[in-house]
Tab-separated table of C-alpha atoms in Angstrom:
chain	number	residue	atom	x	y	z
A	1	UNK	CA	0.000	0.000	0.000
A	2	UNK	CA	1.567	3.288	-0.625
A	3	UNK	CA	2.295	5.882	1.784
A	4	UNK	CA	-0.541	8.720	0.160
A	5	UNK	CA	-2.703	5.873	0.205
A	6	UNK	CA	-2.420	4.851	3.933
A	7	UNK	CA	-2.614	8.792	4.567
A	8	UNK	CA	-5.771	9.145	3.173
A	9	UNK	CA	-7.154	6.404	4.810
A	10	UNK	CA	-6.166	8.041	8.012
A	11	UNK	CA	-7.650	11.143	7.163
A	12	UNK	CA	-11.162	9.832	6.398
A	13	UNK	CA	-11.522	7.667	9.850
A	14	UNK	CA	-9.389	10.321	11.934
A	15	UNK	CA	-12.417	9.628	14.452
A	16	UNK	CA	-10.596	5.595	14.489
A	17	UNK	CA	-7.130	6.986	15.219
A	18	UNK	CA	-8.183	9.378	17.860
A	19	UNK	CA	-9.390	6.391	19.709
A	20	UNK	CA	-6.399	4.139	18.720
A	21	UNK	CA	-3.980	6.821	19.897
A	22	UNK	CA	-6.359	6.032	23.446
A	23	UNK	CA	-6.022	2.617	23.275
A	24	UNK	CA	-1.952	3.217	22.823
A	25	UNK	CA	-1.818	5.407	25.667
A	26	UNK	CA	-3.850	3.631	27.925
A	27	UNK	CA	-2.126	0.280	26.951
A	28	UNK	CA	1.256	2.401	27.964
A	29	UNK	CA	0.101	2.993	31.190
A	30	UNK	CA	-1.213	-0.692	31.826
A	31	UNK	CA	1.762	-2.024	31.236
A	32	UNK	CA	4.332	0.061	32.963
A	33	UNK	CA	2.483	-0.524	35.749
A	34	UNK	CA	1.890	-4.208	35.351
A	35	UNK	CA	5.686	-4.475	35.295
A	36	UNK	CA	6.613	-2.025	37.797
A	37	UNK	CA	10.274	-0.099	38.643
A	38	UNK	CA	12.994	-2.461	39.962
A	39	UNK	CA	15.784	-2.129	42.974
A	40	UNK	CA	19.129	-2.720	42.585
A	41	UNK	CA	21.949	-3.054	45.086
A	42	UNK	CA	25.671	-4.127	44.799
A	43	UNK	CA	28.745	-4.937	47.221
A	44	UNK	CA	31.629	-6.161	47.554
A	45	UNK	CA	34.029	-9.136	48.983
A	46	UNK	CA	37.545	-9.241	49.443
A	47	UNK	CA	39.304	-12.599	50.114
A	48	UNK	CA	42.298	-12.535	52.349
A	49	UNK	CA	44.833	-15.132	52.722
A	50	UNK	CA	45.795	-16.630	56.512
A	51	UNK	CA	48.698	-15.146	58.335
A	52	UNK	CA	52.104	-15.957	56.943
A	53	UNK	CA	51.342	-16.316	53.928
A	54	UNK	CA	51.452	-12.878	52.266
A	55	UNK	CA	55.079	-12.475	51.149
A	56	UNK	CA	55.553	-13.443	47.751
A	57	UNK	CA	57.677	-16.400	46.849
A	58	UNK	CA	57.196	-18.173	49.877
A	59	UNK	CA	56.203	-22.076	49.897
A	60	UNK	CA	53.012	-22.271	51.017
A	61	UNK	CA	51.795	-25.848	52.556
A	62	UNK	CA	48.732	-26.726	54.169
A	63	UNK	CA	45.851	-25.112	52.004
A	64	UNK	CA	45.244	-26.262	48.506
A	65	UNK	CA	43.451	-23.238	47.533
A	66	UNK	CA	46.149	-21.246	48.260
A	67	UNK	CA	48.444	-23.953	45.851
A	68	UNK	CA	46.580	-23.152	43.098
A	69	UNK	CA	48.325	-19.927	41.862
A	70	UNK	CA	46.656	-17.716	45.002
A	71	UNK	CA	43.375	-16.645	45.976
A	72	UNK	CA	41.570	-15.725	42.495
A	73	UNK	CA	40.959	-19.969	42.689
A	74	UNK	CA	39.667	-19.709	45.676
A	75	UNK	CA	37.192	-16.553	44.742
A	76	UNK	CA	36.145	-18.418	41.759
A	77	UNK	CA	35.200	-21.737	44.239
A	78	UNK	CA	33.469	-19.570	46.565
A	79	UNK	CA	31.744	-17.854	43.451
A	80	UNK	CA	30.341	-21.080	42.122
A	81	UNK	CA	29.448	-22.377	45.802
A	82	UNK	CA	27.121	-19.011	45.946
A	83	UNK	CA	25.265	-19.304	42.591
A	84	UNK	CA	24.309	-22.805	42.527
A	85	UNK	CA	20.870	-23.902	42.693
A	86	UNK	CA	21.064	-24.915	46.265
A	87	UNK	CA	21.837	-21.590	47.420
A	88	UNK	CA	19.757	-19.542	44.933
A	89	UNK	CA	16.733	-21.939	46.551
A	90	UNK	CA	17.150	-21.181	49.722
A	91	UNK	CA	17.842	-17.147	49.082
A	92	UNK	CA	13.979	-17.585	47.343
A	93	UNK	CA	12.921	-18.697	50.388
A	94	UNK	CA	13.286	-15.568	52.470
A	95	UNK	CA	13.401	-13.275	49.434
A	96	UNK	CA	11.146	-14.726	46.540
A	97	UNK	CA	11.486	-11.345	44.578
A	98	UNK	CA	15.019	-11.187	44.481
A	99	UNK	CA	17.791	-12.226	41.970
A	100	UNK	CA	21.502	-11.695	42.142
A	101	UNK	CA	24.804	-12.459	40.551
A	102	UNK	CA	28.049	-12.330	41.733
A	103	UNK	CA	31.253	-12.581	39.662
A	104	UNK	CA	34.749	-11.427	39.630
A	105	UNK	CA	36.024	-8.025	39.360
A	106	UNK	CA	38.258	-7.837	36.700
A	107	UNK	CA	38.617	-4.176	36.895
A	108	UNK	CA	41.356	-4.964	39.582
A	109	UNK	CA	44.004	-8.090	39.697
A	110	UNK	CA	42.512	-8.465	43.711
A	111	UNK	CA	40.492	-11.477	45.061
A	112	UNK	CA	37.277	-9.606	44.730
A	113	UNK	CA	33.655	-10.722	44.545
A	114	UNK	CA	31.014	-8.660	43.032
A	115	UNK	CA	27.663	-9.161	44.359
A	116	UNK	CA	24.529	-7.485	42.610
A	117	UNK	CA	20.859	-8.147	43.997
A	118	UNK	CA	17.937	-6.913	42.240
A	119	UNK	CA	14.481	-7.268	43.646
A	120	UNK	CA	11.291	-5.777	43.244
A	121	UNK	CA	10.787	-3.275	46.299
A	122	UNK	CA	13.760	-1.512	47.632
A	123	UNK	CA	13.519	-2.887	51.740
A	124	UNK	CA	13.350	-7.144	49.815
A	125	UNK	CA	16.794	-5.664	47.600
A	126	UNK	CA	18.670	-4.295	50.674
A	127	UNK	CA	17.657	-7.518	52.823
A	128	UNK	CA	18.746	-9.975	50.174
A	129	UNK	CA	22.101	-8.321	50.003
A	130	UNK	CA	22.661	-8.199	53.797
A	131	UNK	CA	22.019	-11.974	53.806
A	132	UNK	CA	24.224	-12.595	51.269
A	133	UNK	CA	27.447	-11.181	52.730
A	134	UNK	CA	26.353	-12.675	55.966
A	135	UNK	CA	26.195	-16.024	54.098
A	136	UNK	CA	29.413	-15.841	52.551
A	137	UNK	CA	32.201	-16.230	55.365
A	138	UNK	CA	29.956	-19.437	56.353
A	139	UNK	CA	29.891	-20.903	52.767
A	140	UNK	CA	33.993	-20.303	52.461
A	141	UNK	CA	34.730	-21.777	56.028
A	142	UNK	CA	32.735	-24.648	54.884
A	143	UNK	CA	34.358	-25.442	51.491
A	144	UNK	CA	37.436	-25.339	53.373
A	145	UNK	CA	36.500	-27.576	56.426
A	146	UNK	CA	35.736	-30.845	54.396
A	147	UNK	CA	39.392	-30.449	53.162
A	148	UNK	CA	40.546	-30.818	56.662
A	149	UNK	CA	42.165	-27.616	56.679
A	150	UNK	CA	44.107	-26.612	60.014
A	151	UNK	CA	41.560	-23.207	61.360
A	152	UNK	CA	45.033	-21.056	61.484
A	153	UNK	CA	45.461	-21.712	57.726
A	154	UNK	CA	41.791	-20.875	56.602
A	155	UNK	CA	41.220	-18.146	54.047
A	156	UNK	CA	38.831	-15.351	55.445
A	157	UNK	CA	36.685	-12.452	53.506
A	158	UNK	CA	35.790	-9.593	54.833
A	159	UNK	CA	33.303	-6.959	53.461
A	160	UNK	CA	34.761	-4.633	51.389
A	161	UNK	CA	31.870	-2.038	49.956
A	162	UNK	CA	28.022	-2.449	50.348
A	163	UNK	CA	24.942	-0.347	49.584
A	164	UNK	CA	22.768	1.340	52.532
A	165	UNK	CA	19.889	2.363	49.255
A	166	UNK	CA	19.324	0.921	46.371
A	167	UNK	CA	19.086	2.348	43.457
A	168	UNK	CA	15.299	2.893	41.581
A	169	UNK	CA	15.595	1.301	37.697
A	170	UNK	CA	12.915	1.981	35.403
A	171	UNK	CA	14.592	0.882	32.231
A	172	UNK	CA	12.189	-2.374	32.192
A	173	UNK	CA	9.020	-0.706	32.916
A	174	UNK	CA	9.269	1.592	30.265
A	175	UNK	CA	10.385	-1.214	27.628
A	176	UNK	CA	7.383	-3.000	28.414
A	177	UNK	CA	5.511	0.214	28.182
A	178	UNK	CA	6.764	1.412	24.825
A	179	UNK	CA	6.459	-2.239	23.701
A	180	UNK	CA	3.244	-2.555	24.808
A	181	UNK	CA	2.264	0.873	23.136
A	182	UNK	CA	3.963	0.285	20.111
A	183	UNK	CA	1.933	-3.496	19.580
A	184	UNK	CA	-1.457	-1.741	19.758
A	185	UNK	CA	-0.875	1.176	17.483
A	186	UNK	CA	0.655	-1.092	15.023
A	187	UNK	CA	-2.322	-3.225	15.499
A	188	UNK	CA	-4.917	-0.108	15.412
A	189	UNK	CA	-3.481	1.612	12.092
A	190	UNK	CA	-3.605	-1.582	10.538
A	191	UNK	CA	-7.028	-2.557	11.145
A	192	UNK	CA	-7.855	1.278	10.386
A	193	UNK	CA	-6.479	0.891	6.657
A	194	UNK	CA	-8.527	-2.730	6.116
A	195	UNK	CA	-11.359	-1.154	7.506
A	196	UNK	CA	-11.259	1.854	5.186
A	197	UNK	CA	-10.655	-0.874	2.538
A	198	UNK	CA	-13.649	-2.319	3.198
A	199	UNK	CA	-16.278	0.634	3.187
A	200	UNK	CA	-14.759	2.243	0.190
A	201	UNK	CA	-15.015	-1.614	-1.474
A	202	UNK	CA	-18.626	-1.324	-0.320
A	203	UNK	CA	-19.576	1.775	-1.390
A	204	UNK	CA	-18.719	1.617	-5.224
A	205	UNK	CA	-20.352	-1.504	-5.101
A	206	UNK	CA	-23.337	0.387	-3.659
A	207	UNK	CA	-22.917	3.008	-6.434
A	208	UNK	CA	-22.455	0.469	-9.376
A	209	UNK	CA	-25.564	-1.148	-8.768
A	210	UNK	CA	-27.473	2.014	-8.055
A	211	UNK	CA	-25.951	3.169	-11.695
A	212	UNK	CA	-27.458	0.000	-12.912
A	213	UNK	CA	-30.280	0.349	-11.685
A	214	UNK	CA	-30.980	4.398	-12.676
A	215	UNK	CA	-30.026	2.979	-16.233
A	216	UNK	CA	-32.663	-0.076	-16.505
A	217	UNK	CA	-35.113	2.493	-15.725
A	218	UNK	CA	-34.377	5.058	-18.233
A	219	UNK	CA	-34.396	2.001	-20.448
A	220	UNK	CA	-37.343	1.139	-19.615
A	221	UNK	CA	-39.102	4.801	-20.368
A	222	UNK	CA	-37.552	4.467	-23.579
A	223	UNK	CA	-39.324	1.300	-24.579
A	224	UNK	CA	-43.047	2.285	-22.619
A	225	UNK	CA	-46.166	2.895	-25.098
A	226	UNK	CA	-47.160	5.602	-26.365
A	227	UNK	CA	-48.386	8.353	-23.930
A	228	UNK	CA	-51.503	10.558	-23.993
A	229	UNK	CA	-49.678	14.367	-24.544
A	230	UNK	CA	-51.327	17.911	-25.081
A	231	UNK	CA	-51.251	19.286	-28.579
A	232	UNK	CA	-49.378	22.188	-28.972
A	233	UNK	CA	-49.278	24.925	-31.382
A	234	UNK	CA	-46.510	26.564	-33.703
A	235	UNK	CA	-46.177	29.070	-30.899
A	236	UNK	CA	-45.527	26.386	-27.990
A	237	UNK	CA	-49.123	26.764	-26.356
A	238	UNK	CA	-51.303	24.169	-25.801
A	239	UNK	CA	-53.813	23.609	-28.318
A	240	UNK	CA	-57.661	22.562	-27.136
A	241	UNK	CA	-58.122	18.810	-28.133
A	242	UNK	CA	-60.290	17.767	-31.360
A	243	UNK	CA	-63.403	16.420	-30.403
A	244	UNK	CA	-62.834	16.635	-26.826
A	245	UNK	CA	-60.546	13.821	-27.008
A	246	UNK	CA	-56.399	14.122	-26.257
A	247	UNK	CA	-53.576	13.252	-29.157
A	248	UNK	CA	-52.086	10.078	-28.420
A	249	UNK	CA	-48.462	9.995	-29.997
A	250	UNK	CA	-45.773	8.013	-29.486
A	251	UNK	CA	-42.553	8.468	-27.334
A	252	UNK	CA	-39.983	8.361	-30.138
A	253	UNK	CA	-42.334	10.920	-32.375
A	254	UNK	CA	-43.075	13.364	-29.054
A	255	UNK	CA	-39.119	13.993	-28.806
A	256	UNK	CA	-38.483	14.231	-32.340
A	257	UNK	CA	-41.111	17.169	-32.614
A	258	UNK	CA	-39.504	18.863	-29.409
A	259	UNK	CA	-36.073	18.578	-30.689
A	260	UNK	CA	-37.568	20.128	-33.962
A	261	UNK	CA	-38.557	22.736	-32.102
């Protein structure tokens, strides 16, 4: 369909898009707050290694996280430990609005975890954080107790950075908004165009057989009988009928003698 086409279908039902530019907005609105705003919060962990075993070079026996090339393997462990389905089910529990992620930061060469929660309402994001970093030194003293590893040799974390807020993010409501939006207009314009279609289809149909039927008639005069007409004189006046009685002519002879005239 071209574009002056589509235009002018517009313009005749502008009363349609009126209400489809309702529907959009209203379908906007609906859906931004279906979806709602959501809470983010981050922190960060910092693994440290146990005393005496800081200078570099030096042998270090006793902890085999610490044997594999220092204490990135052990962040990565503890990483893995945090995300797995266990622990993600049992975060759900407490917090069923809540997700998080937490991953290396490979801004800096450090040990560091990266923890970031999102959750629906600010007080569930804050919470689920807390619980996290409180659920961390736990999870690492565990994965190193089943090794048997000596308590003076145990790797500890400590909490480096945290949120006290988190931080409002609309950037998914208003995707689901403009999506939203967008779907019914799309959906509105086009059924405005068929619709237009349609009428116009119907109405030189309507027209063509009105034609039609405006042209059997005026057939149909053409072929009637002759018709009982006043006489009329050279002048154009209406002569008084011979022996009381009208001149019959016929159609085709009536016209002739006007067009004569």
């Amino acid at each position: 369909m071209e574009l002056s086409a589509v235009w002018g279908a517009l313009a005749r039902r502008w009363y349609l898009v009126i209400v489809t530019l309702g529907l959009t907005v209203v379908a906007v609105v609906v859906m931004m707050g279906r979806v709602g705003p959501s809470y983010t919060a981050q922190g960060t962990l910092l693994l440290f290694p146990p005393d005496g075993t800081t200078r570099a070079g030096e042998k270090i026996e006793g902890n085999p996280y610490l044997s594999l090339g220092g204490l990135n393997p052990a962040r990565d462990i503890l990483i893995r430990a945090m995300t797995s389905k266990t622990a993600r089910a049992e975060l759900e529990e407490s917090h069923p609005d809540v997700s998080y992620e937490m991953y290396a930061d490979m801004a800096v060469s450090g040990p560091i975890v990266v923890v970031d929660v999102t959750g629906a309402s600010e007080e569930d994001t804050i919470g689920a954080l807390n619980d996290l970093f409180d659920a961390a030194p736990g999870v690492l003293v565990g994965l190193q107790s089943d090794l048997g590893i000596k308590r003076r040799e145990y790797i500890s974390i400590q909490k480096l950075t945290i949120d006290e807020t988190a931080e409002k993010v609309t950037k998914d409501q208003v995707r689901a908004g403009i999506v939203g939006g967008a779907g019914v207009l799309v959906v509105g314009l086009l059924g405005i165009g068929l619709l237009d279609g349609l009428l116009l289809s119907r109405g030189r149909a309507r027209r063509q057989e009105e034609d039609e039927s405006h042209g059997a008639g005026d057939v149909g005069d053409d072929r009637a009988g002759p018709r009982i007409v006043e006489p009329l004189d050279s002048d154009g006046r209406m002569r008084p009928p011979r022996n009381g009685f009208a001149q019959v002519v016929p159609h085709d002879e009536q016209s002739s003698a006007v067009q004569r005239r």
